PDB file of C-alpha atoms in Angstrom:
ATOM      1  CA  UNK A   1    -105.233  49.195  57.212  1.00 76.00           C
ATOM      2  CA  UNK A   2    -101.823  48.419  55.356  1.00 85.00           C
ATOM      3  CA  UNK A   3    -100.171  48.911  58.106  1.00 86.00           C
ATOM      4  CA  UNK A   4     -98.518  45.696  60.007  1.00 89.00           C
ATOM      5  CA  UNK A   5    -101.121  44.160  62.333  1.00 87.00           C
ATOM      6  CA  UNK A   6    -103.508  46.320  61.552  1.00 86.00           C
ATOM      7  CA  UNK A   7    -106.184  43.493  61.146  1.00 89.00           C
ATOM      8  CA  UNK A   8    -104.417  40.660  62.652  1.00 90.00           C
ATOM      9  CA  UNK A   9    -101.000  40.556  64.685  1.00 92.00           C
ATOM     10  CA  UNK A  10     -98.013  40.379  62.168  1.00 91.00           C
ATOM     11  CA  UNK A  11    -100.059  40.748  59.387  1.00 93.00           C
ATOM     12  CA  UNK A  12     -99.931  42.963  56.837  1.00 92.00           C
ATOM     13  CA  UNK A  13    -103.186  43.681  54.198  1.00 93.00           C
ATOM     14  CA  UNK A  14    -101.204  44.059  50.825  1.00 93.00           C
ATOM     15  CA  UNK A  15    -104.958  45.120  48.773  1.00 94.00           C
ATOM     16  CA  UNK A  16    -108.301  44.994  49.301  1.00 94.00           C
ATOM     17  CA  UNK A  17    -111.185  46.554  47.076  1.00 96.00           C
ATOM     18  CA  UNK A  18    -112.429  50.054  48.168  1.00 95.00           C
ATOM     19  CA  UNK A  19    -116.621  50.565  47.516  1.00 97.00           C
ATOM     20  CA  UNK A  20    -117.704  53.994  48.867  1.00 97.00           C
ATOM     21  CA  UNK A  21    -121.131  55.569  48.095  1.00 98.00           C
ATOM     22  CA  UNK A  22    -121.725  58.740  49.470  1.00 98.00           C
ATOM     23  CA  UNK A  23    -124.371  62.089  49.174  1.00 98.00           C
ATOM     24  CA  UNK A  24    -124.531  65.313  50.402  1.00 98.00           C
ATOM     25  CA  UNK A  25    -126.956  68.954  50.096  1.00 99.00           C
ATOM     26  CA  UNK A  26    -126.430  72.358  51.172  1.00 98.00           C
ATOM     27  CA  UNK A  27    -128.310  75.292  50.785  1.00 98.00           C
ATOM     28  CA  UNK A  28    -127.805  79.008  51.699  1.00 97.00           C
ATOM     29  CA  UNK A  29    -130.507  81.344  52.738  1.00 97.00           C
ATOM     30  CA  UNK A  30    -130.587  85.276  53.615  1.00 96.00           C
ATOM     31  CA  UNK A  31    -127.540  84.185  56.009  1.00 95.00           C
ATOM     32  CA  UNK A  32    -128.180  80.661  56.944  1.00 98.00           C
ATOM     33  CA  UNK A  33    -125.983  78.257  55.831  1.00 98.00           C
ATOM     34  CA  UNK A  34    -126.831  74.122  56.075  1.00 98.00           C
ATOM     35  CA  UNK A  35    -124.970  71.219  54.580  1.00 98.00           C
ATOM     36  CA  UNK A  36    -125.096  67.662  55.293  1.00 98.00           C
ATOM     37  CA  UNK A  37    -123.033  64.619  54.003  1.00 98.00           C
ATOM     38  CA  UNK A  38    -123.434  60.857  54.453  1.00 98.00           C
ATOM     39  CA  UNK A  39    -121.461  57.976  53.206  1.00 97.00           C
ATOM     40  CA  UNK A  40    -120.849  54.241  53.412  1.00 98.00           C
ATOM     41  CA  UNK A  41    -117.477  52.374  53.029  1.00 96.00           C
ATOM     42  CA  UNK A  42    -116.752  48.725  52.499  1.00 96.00           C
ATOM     43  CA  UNK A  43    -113.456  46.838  52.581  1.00 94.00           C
ATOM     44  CA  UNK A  44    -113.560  43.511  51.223  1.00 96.00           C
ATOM     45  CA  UNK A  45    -111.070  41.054  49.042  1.00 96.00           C
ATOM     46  CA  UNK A  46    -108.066  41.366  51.126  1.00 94.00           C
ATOM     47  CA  UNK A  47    -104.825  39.936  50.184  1.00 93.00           C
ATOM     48  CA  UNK A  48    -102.806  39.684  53.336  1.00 93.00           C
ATOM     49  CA  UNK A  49     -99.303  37.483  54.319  1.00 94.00           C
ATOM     50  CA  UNK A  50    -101.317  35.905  56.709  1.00 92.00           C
ATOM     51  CA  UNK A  51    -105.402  35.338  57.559  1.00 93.00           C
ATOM     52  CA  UNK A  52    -106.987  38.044  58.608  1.00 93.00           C
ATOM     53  CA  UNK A  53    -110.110  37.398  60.852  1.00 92.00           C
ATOM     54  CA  UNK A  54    -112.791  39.736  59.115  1.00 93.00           C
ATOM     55  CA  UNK A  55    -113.846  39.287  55.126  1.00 93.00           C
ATOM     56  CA  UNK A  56    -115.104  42.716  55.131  1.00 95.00           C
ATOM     57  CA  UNK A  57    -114.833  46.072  56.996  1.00 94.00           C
ATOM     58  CA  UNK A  58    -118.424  48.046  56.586  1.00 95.00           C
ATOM     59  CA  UNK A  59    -118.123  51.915  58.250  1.00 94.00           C
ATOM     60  CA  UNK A  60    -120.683  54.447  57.836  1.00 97.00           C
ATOM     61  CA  UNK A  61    -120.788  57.984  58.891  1.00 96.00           C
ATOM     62  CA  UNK A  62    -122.526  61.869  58.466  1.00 96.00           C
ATOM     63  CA  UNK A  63    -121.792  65.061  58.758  1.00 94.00           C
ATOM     64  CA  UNK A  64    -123.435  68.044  59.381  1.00 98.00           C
ATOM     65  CA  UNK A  65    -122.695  71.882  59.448  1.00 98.00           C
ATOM     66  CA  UNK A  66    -124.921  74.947  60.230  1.00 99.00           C
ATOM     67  CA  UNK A  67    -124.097  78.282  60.413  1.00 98.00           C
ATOM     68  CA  UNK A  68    -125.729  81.775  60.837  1.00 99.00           C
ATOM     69  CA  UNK A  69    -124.471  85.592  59.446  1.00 98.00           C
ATOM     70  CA  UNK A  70    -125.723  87.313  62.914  1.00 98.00           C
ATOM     71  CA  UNK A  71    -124.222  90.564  61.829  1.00 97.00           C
ATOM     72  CA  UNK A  72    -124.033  90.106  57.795  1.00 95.00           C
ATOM     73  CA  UNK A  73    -120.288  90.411  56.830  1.00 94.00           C
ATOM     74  CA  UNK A  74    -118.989  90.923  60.330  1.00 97.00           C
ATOM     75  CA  UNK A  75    -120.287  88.265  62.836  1.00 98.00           C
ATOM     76  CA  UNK A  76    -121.059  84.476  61.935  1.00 98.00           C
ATOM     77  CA  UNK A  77    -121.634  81.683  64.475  1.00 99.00           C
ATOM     78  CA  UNK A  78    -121.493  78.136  63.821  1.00 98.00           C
ATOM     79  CA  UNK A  79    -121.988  74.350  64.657  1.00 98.00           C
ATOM     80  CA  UNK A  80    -120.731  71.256  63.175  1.00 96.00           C
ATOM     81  CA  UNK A  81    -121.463  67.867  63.766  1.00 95.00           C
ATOM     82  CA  UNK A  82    -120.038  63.925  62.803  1.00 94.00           C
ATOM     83  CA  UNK A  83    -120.369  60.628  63.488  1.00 95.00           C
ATOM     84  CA  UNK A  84    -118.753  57.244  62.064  1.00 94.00           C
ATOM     85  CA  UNK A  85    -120.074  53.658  62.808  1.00 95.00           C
ATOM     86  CA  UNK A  86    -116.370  51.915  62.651  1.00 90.00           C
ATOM     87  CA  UNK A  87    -115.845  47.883  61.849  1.00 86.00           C
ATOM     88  CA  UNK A  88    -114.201  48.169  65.563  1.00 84.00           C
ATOM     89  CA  UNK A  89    -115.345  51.694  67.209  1.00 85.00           C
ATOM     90  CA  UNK A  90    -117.617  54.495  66.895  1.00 91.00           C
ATOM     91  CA  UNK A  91    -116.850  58.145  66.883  1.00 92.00           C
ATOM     92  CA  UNK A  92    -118.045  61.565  67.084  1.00 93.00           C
ATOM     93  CA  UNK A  93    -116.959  65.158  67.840  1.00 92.00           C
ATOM     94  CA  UNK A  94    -119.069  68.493  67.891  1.00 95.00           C
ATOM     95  CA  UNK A  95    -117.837  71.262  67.088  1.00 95.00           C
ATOM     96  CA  UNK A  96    -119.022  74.947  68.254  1.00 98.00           C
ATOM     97  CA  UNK A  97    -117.592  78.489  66.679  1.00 98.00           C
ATOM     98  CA  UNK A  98    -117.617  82.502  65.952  1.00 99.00           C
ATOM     99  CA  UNK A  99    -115.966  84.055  62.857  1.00 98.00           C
ATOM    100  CA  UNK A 100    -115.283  87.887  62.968  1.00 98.00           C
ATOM    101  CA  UNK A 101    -114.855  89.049  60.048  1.00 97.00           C
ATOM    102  CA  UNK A 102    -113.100  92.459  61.393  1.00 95.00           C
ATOM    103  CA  UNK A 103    -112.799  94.722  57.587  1.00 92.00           C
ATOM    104  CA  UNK A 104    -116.285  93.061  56.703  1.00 89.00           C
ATOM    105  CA  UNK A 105    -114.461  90.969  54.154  1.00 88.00           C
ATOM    106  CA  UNK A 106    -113.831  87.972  53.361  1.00 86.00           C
ATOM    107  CA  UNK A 107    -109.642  88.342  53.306  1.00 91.00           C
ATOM    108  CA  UNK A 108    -109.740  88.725  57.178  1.00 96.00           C
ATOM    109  CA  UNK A 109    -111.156  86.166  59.678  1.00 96.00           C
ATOM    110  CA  UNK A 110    -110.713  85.692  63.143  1.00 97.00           C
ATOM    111  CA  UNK A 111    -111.853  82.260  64.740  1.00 97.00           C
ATOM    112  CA  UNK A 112    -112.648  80.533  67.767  1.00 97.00           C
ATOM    113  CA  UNK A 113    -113.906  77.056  68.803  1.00 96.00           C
ATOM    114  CA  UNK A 114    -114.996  74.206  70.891  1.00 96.00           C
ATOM    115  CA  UNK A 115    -114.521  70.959  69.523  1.00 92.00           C
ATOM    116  CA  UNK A 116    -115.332  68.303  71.916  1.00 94.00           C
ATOM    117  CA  UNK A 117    -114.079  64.669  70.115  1.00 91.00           C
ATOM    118  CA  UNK A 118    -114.456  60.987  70.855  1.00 92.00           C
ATOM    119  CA  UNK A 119    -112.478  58.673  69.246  1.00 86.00           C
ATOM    120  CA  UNK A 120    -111.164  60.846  66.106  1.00 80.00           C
ATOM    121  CA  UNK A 121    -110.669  58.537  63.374  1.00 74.00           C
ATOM    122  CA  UNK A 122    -108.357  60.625  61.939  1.00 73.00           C
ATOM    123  CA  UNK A 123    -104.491  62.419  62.212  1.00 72.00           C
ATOM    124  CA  UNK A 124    -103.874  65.920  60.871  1.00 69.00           C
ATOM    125  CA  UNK A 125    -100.533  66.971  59.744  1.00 66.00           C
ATOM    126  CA  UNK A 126    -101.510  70.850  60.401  1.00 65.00           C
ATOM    127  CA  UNK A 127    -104.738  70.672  62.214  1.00 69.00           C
ATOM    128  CA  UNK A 128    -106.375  69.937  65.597  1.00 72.00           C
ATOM    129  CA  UNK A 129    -106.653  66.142  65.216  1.00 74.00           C
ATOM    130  CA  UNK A 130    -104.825  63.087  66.497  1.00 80.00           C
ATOM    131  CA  UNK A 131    -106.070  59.557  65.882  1.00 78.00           C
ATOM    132  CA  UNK A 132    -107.914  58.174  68.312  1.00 82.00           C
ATOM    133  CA  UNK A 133    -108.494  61.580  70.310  1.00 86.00           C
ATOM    134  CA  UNK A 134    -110.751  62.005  72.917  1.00 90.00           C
ATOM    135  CA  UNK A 135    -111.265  64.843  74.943  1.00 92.00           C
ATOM    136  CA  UNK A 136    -111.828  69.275  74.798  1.00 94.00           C
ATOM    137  CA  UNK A 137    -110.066  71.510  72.285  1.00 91.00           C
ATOM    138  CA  UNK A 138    -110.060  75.068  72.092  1.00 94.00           C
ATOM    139  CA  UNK A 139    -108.378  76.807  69.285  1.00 93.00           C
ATOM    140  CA  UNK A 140    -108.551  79.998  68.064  1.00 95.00           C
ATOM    141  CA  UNK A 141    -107.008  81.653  64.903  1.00 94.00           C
ATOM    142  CA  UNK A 142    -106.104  84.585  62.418  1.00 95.00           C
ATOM    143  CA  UNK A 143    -106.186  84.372  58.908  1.00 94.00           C
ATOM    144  CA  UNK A 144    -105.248  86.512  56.486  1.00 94.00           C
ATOM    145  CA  UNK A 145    -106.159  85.546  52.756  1.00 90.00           C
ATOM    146  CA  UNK A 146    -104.078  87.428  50.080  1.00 84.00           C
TER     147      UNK A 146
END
């Protein structure tokens, strides 16, 4: 948003006020795992070097994430889930995975995963994510915790 024409062309949004409410539960169960997280956003009060053609930017989104121990301390499966009503776009991604957990601990994991994205709202300096993504990843990983 502070970036030059990010609202208007050759503009540049010097502040604005921030308002955010958001909530979330989880629970775990004899190897279930569920958690869930909404939130709402506002913009509002820019100061900009030039008019900007919105008084407010409203965005609201949730997440979601399930997952299920099917061999306890070996074998765990996994979904996750988002969407984000934008000011200018909507997006989404699902997400679909297996952690083996080869020792039966937790310093050890091996991963893989689907993640199919629309419009990712978000960049990731080590992750899978560029802004505005839309498409298939597949990833897989090792990870050793010491």
């Amino acid at each position: 948003m502070f970036q030059i024409g990010a609202l208007a062309k050759d503009v540049t949004v010097l502040e604005a006020d921030y308002n955010m409410v958001s909530a979330n539960a989880g629970i775990k169960y004899k190897g279930f795992f569920l958690q869930t997280e909404w939130y709402s956003r506002t913009l509002n009060k820019f100061t900009a070097t030039g008019p900007v053609p919105v008084t407010a930017l409203l965005d609201q989104g949730f997440y979601f994430a399930a997952s299920y121990m099917v061999i306890p301390k070996w074998l765990e499966l996994y979904t996750v889930g988002s969407q984000i009503w934008g000011h200018f776009n909507k997006s989404n991604e699902i997400i679909g995975g297996v952690n083996v957990f080869p020792y039966g601990k937790w310093y050890m994991k091996l991963n893989a995963q689907v993640i199919v994205v629309n419009r990712s709202t978000v960049s990731s300096t080590f992750g899978y994510y560029v802004g505005g993504l839309k498409g298939t990843v597949l990833s897989f990983a090792a990870s050793i915790f010491l």
